[in-house]
Amino acid sequence: MKPFDLQVNGYAGTDFCSTSLNAEQLHHACRALADDGVDGVLATFITDDLRTLKAKLSNLVRLREEDELARQVIAGFHLEGPFLNPKPGYIGAHEPELVRPACLEDAQGILEVGEGLVKLLTLAPEQDSGGVVTKFLVEAGVVVSAGHCDPSIAQLKAVIDGGLSMVTHFGNGCPVELSRHDNVLQRFLSLREHLWFCFIPDGVHVDFFALKNYLDLVGVDRSIMTTDAISAATLGPGMHEISGISVEVDEAGVSRRPGSANLAGSTVTMPRILHNLSQELGLSEEEIIALVDRNPRIALGL
């Protein structure tokens, strides 16, 4: 088994989203990931203003190129934002004032700076008028995923027709209270045969009984497990950062912005995920391999 994690914001004290990320920090995180049995990751950047986001991308492109271990561990980048839904509940821990409607110029600029390493981009379909940016990204070889969003069925079908193929951390990035029937979760599930569903199996982002229900409905063959790890992963409780945002990790390992109920990434590790899938969900080794190894690679075309 060679786990591949397509959403890692940071690890073991290193924040991939930091403007001051340096070579030593990057190597340390990659060594810690490799030591925990992770074969590859997509280093993940959350919403920021475009100039800062591009500077972060450029810096990590350079640092990765200079470090053999980093090239082995970091297969590419995942951009979670900035084309997200800014409404409370849907925006989660992202800064609402920094999100923006999707446009071709911005998408092109991001890909240019990423130098072929942008493999996955999470956006809100309702922020992509006519699905133009989704089509452009897919044609450029980037997997497009829906997240932090509230699209109508029509909007969702339109971006799926344009190539959108995934849902980011399903069960999250939406308000705690939703309409019983017409809600974003039900809309995604109604089109499940067209989508990969990503989950964070830490027992916090999705209760294990609910995750079991989702797996039964979606199927192991269309599901992917990810950590959504932040720099606090492996470090324990205390104050940490993600992309310059203060995050408080409690004794249970749950990370939130101080004073907010919104979750801010996760501190779960891949070894813990493997334990949870086996012991909490009772999955077989073959099913676990599909969820953490085979499926993410297939979904990304790796």
CSV table of C-alpha atoms in Angstrom, one decimal:
chain,number,residue,atom,x,y,z
A,1,MET,CA,0.0,0.0,0.0
A,2,LYS,CA,1.3,3.4,-1.0
A,3,PRO,CA,-1.0,6.1,0.2
A,4,PHE,CA,-1.5,9.2,-1.9
A,5,ASP,CA,-3.0,12.3,-0.2
A,6,LEU,CA,-4.4,14.9,-2.5
A,7,GLN,CA,-5.1,17.6,0.2
A,8,VAL,CA,-2.2,18.4,2.5
A,9,ASN,CA,-1.9,22.1,3.7
A,10,GLY,CA,1.1,21.4,5.8
A,11,TYR,CA,2.7,18.8,8.2
A,12,ALA,CA,4.8,18.5,11.3
A,13,GLY,CA,5.1,22.2,11.9
A,14,THR,CA,5.5,23.2,8.2
A,15,ASP,CA,2.8,25.3,6.5
A,16,PHE,CA,2.9,24.9,2.7
A,17,CYS,CA,0.7,28.0,2.6
A,18,SER,CA,3.3,30.2,4.4
A,19,THR,CA,4.8,33.2,2.6
A,20,SER,CA,8.0,32.4,4.5
A,21,LEU,CA,8.3,28.7,3.6
A,22,ASN,CA,11.9,27.7,3.3
A,23,ALA,CA,14.0,24.8,2.2
A,24,GLU,CA,14.6,23.3,5.6
A,25,GLN,CA,10.9,23.5,6.5
A,26,LEU,CA,9.9,21.8,3.3
A,27,HIS,CA,12.4,19.0,3.6
A,28,HIS,CA,11.3,18.4,7.2
A,29,ALA,CA,7.6,18.1,6.3
A,30,CYS,CA,8.4,15.8,3.4
A,31,ARG,CA,10.6,13.6,5.6
A,32,ALA,CA,7.8,13.4,8.2
A,33,LEU,CA,5.2,12.5,5.5
A,34,ALA,CA,7.5,9.8,4.1
A,35,ASP,CA,8.2,8.4,7.6
A,36,ASP,CA,4.5,8.1,8.1
A,37,GLY,CA,4.2,6.0,5.0
A,38,VAL,CA,2.8,8.6,2.6
A,39,ASP,CA,4.0,8.0,-0.9
A,40,GLY,CA,2.9,11.2,-2.4
A,41,VAL,CA,0.8,14.4,-1.8
A,42,LEU,CA,-0.6,17.4,-3.4
A,43,ALA,CA,0.6,20.4,-1.5
A,44,THR,CA,-2.5,22.5,-0.9
A,45,PHE,CA,-2.9,26.3,-1.0
A,46,ILE,CA,-6.1,27.9,0.4
A,47,THR,CA,-7.7,31.2,-0.6
A,48,ASP,CA,-5.5,34.3,-0.7
A,49,ASP,CA,-5.2,37.4,-2.8
A,50,LEU,CA,-3.9,36.5,-6.2
A,51,ARG,CA,-0.5,38.3,-5.9
A,52,THR,CA,0.3,36.5,-2.7
A,53,LEU,CA,-1.0,33.2,-3.9
A,54,LYS,CA,1.2,33.4,-7.0
A,55,ALA,CA,4.2,34.2,-4.9
A,56,LYS,CA,3.6,31.2,-2.7
A,57,LEU,CA,3.2,29.0,-5.7
A,58,SER,CA,6.4,30.3,-7.3
A,59,ASN,CA,8.3,29.8,-4.1
A,60,LEU,CA,7.2,26.2,-3.7
A,61,VAL,CA,8.0,25.4,-7.3
A,62,ARG,CA,11.5,26.6,-6.7
A,63,LEU,CA,12.0,24.9,-3.4
A,64,ARG,CA,10.6,21.6,-4.7
A,65,GLU,CA,12.9,21.7,-7.7
A,66,GLU,CA,15.9,22.0,-5.4
A,67,ASP,CA,15.1,19.1,-3.1
A,68,GLU,CA,15.1,15.5,-4.3
A,69,LEU,CA,12.9,14.3,-1.5
A,70,ALA,CA,10.4,17.1,-2.0
A,71,ARG,CA,10.2,16.1,-5.7
A,72,GLN,CA,9.4,12.5,-4.7
A,73,VAL,CA,6.8,13.4,-2.1
A,74,ILE,CA,5.1,16.4,-3.7
A,75,ALA,CA,3.5,15.3,-6.9
A,76,GLY,CA,1.9,18.6,-7.5
A,77,PHE,CA,-0.4,21.3,-6.1
A,78,HIS,CA,-4.0,21.5,-5.1
A,79,LEU,CA,-5.6,25.0,-5.0
A,80,GLU,CA,-8.6,25.2,-2.7
A,81,GLY,CA,-9.8,28.7,-3.8
A,82,PRO,CA,-9.9,31.5,-4.5
A,83,PHE,CA,-13.1,30.9,-6.6
A,84,LEU,CA,-15.3,29.9,-3.7
A,85,ASN,CA,-18.7,30.8,-2.3
A,86,PRO,CA,-18.2,33.6,0.3
A,87,LYS,CA,-21.4,33.1,2.2
A,88,PRO,CA,-21.3,32.2,5.9
A,89,GLY,CA,-21.3,28.4,6.4
A,90,TYR,CA,-20.1,27.7,2.9
A,91,ILE,CA,-16.8,29.6,3.1
A,92,GLY,CA,-15.6,27.7,6.2
A,93,ALA,CA,-12.2,28.9,7.4
A,94,HIS,CA,-11.3,30.8,4.2
A,95,GLU,CA,-11.2,34.6,4.2
A,96,PRO,CA,-14.5,35.6,2.5
A,97,GLU,CA,-13.1,39.0,1.4
A,98,LEU,CA,-10.4,37.2,-0.6
A,99,VAL,CA,-12.6,35.0,-2.7
A,100,ARG,CA,-13.6,36.0,-6.2
A,101,PRO,CA,-15.6,34.9,-9.2
A,102,ALA,CA,-13.7,32.6,-11.5
A,103,CYS,CA,-12.2,34.2,-14.6
A,104,LEU,CA,-9.9,32.9,-17.4
A,105,GLU,CA,-7.3,35.6,-16.8
A,106,ASP,CA,-6.8,34.6,-13.2
A,107,ALA,CA,-6.9,30.9,-13.9
A,108,GLN,CA,-4.3,31.3,-16.7
A,109,GLY,CA,-2.0,33.3,-14.4
A,110,ILE,CA,-2.2,30.6,-11.7
A,111,LEU,CA,-1.3,27.8,-14.1
A,112,GLU,CA,1.6,29.8,-15.6
A,113,VAL,CA,3.1,30.4,-12.1
A,114,GLY,CA,2.5,26.7,-11.2
A,115,GLU,CA,4.7,25.5,-14.1
A,116,GLY,CA,2.7,22.4,-14.7
A,117,LEU,CA,2.4,21.4,-11.1
A,118,VAL,CA,-1.2,22.5,-10.5
A,119,LYS,CA,-3.0,19.2,-10.6
A,120,LEU,CA,-6.3,20.0,-8.8
A,121,LEU,CA,-8.4,23.1,-8.2
A,122,THR,CA,-11.4,23.3,-6.0
A,123,LEU,CA,-14.0,25.9,-6.9
A,124,ALA,CA,-17.6,26.8,-6.4
A,125,PRO,CA,-19.5,26.0,-9.6
A,126,GLU,CA,-21.8,29.0,-9.0
A,127,GLN,CA,-18.7,31.2,-9.2
A,128,ASP,CA,-17.9,29.9,-12.7
A,129,SER,CA,-20.4,31.5,-15.0
A,130,GLY,CA,-21.1,29.2,-17.9
A,131,GLY,CA,-18.5,26.8,-16.7
A,132,VAL,CA,-15.9,28.6,-18.8
A,133,VAL,CA,-13.0,28.3,-16.3
A,134,THR,CA,-13.8,24.7,-15.5
A,135,LYS,CA,-13.6,23.8,-19.2
A,136,PHE,CA,-10.3,25.7,-19.6
A,137,LEU,CA,-8.8,24.0,-16.6
A,138,VAL,CA,-9.8,20.5,-17.6
A,139,GLU,CA,-8.5,21.1,-21.1
A,140,ALA,CA,-5.2,22.2,-19.5
A,141,GLY,CA,-5.0,18.9,-17.7
A,142,VAL,CA,-6.2,20.1,-14.3
A,143,VAL,CA,-8.8,18.1,-12.3
A,144,VAL,CA,-11.6,20.4,-11.2
A,145,SER,CA,-13.4,19.7,-7.9
A,146,ALA,CA,-16.5,21.3,-6.3
A,147,GLY,CA,-16.2,22.6,-2.7
A,148,HIS,CA,-17.2,25.4,-0.4
A,149,CYS,CA,-20.2,25.9,-2.7
A,150,ASP,CA,-24.0,25.9,-3.1
A,151,PRO,CA,-24.7,25.3,-6.8
A,152,SER,CA,-28.1,24.6,-8.1
A,153,ILE,CA,-28.7,21.3,-9.9
A,154,ALA,CA,-28.5,23.1,-13.2
A,155,GLN,CA,-25.2,24.8,-12.3
A,156,LEU,CA,-23.8,21.5,-11.1
A,157,LYS,CA,-24.8,19.7,-14.3
A,158,ALA,CA,-23.3,22.4,-16.4
A,159,VAL,CA,-19.8,22.2,-14.8
A,160,ILE,CA,-20.0,18.4,-14.8
A,161,ASP,CA,-20.6,18.6,-18.6
A,162,GLY,CA,-17.6,20.8,-18.7
A,163,GLY,CA,-15.4,18.3,-17.0
A,164,LEU,CA,-15.7,18.8,-13.2
A,165,SER,CA,-15.2,15.4,-11.7
A,166,MET,CA,-14.8,15.6,-8.0
A,167,VAL,CA,-16.2,16.9,-4.7
A,168,THR,CA,-13.8,18.3,-2.1
A,169,HIS,CA,-14.2,17.1,1.6
A,170,PHE,CA,-17.8,16.0,1.1
A,171,GLY,CA,-20.0,16.7,4.1
A,172,ASN,CA,-18.1,19.9,4.9
A,173,GLY,CA,-17.8,23.4,3.5
A,174,CYS,CA,-21.5,23.9,4.0
A,175,PRO,CA,-23.7,25.3,6.9
A,176,VAL,CA,-24.4,23.1,9.9
A,177,GLU,CA,-28.2,23.7,9.3
A,178,LEU,CA,-29.5,22.9,5.8
A,179,SER,CA,-32.9,22.4,4.1
A,180,ARG,CA,-33.9,18.8,4.7
A,181,HIS,CA,-34.1,17.8,1.0
A,182,ASP,CA,-32.9,20.5,-1.3
A,183,ASN,CA,-29.4,21.1,-0.2
A,184,VAL,CA,-25.9,20.9,-1.7
A,185,LEU,CA,-25.2,17.4,-0.2
A,186,GLN,CA,-28.3,15.9,-1.8
A,187,ARG,CA,-27.5,17.6,-5.1
A,188,PHE,CA,-24.1,16.1,-5.2
A,189,LEU,CA,-25.4,12.6,-4.3
A,190,SER,CA,-28.0,12.8,-7.0
A,191,LEU,CA,-25.2,13.0,-9.5
A,192,ARG,CA,-22.8,10.6,-7.8
A,193,GLU,CA,-22.2,8.5,-10.8
A,194,HIS,CA,-20.3,11.4,-12.4
A,195,LEU,CA,-18.1,12.4,-9.4
A,196,TRP,CA,-15.3,11.3,-7.1
A,197,PHE,CA,-16.2,12.0,-3.5
A,198,CYS,CA,-13.4,13.0,-1.1
A,199,PHE,CA,-13.8,12.5,2.6
A,200,ILE,CA,-11.8,13.4,5.8
A,201,PRO,CA,-12.2,10.3,8.0
A,202,ASP,CA,-11.1,11.7,11.3
A,203,GLY,CA,-14.5,11.3,13.0
A,204,VAL,CA,-14.8,15.0,13.3
A,205,HIS,CA,-15.4,16.3,9.8
A,206,VAL,CA,-17.8,13.4,9.2
A,207,ASP,CA,-19.1,11.2,12.0
A,208,PHE,CA,-18.1,7.6,11.3
A,209,PHE,CA,-21.7,6.3,11.1
A,210,ALA,CA,-22.4,9.0,8.5
A,211,LEU,CA,-19.3,8.2,6.6
A,212,LYS,CA,-20.3,4.6,6.5
A,213,ASN,CA,-23.7,5.7,5.0
A,214,TYR,CA,-22.0,7.8,2.4
A,215,LEU,CA,-19.6,5.0,1.4
A,216,ASP,CA,-22.5,2.6,1.1
A,217,LEU,CA,-24.3,5.1,-1.2
A,218,VAL,CA,-21.4,6.4,-3.2
A,219,GLY,CA,-19.4,3.2,-3.3
A,220,VAL,CA,-15.7,2.6,-2.4
A,221,ASP,CA,-14.9,2.7,-6.1
A,222,ARG,CA,-15.9,6.4,-6.3
A,223,SER,CA,-14.5,7.5,-2.9
A,224,ILE,CA,-11.2,9.0,-1.8
A,225,MET,CA,-9.8,9.6,1.7
A,226,THR,CA,-7.7,12.6,2.5
A,227,THR,CA,-6.2,14.1,5.6
A,228,ASP,CA,-6.7,17.9,4.8
A,229,ALA,CA,-3.7,18.1,7.2
A,230,ILE,CA,-2.4,21.4,8.4
A,231,SER,CA,1.0,22.3,10.0
A,232,ALA,CA,-0.3,21.2,13.4
A,233,ALA,CA,-0.5,17.5,12.3
A,234,THR,CA,1.7,15.4,14.6
A,235,LEU,CA,2.2,18.4,17.0
A,236,GLY,CA,-0.7,18.2,19.5
A,237,PRO,CA,-2.8,21.0,21.0
A,238,GLY,CA,-1.9,24.6,20.9
A,239,MET,CA,-1.9,27.6,18.6
A,240,HIS,CA,-0.8,27.1,15.0
A,241,GLU,CA,-1.2,28.8,11.6
A,242,ILE,CA,-2.5,28.0,8.1
A,243,SER,CA,-1.8,30.6,5.5
A,244,GLY,CA,-1.2,33.3,8.1
A,245,ILE,CA,-4.5,32.5,9.9
A,246,SER,CA,-4.3,31.6,13.6
A,247,VAL,CA,-5.7,28.1,14.3
A,248,GLU,CA,-6.3,26.6,17.7
A,249,VAL,CA,-6.0,22.9,18.2
A,250,ASP,CA,-7.8,21.4,21.2
A,251,GLU,CA,-6.9,18.3,23.3
A,252,ALA,CA,-8.9,16.1,20.9
A,253,GLY,CA,-6.8,17.4,18.0
A,254,VAL,CA,-9.7,19.4,16.5
A,255,SER,CA,-8.5,22.6,14.7
A,256,ARG,CA,-10.6,25.7,14.5
A,257,ARG,CA,-10.1,29.5,14.2
A,258,PRO,CA,-10.2,30.9,17.7
A,259,GLY,CA,-13.8,31.8,18.6
A,260,SER,CA,-15.3,30.1,15.6
A,261,ALA,CA,-17.1,26.8,15.2
A,262,ASN,CA,-15.7,26.4,11.7
A,263,LEU,CA,-13.2,23.6,11.3
A,264,ALA,CA,-9.8,24.7,9.9
A,265,GLY,CA,-8.3,21.8,8.2
A,266,SER,CA,-7.4,18.7,10.2
A,267,THR,CA,-4.6,17.3,12.3
A,268,VAL,CA,-5.3,13.7,11.3
A,269,THR,CA,-2.3,11.7,9.9
A,270,MET,CA,-2.4,9.0,7.3
A,271,PRO,CA,-1.5,6.2,9.9
A,272,ARG,CA,-4.6,7.4,11.8
A,273,ILE,CA,-6.7,7.3,8.7
A,274,LEU,CA,-5.7,3.7,8.0
A,275,HIS,CA,-6.6,2.8,11.6
A,276,ASN,CA,-10.0,4.6,11.4
A,277,LEU,CA,-10.9,2.9,8.1
A,278,SER,CA,-10.0,-0.5,9.5
A,279,GLN,CA,-11.2,-0.2,13.1
A,280,GLU,CA,-14.0,2.3,13.0
A,281,LEU,CA,-15.5,1.4,9.6
A,282,GLY,CA,-14.5,-2.2,9.4
A,283,LEU,CA,-13.2,-2.0,5.9
A,284,SER,CA,-11.0,-4.6,4.3
A,285,GLU,CA,-7.4,-4.1,3.2
A,286,GLU,CA,-8.5,-4.1,-0.4
A,287,GLU,CA,-11.1,-1.4,0.2
A,288,ILE,CA,-8.6,0.7,2.1
A,289,ILE,CA,-6.0,0.4,-0.7
A,290,ALA,CA,-8.7,1.7,-3.1
A,291,LEU,CA,-9.6,4.6,-0.9
A,292,VAL,CA,-6.1,5.9,-0.1
A,293,ASP,CA,-3.9,4.6,-2.9
A,294,ARG,CA,-5.6,3.5,-6.1
A,295,ASN,CA,-8.6,5.9,-6.4
A,296,PRO,CA,-6.7,9.2,-5.8
A,297,ARG,CA,-4.2,8.3,-8.5
A,298,ILE,CA,-6.9,7.3,-11.0
A,299,ALA,CA,-8.9,10.5,-10.3
A,300,LEU,CA,-5.8,12.7,-10.9
A,301,GLY,CA,-4.6,10.7,-13.9
A,302,LEU,CA,-1.3,9.8,-12.2
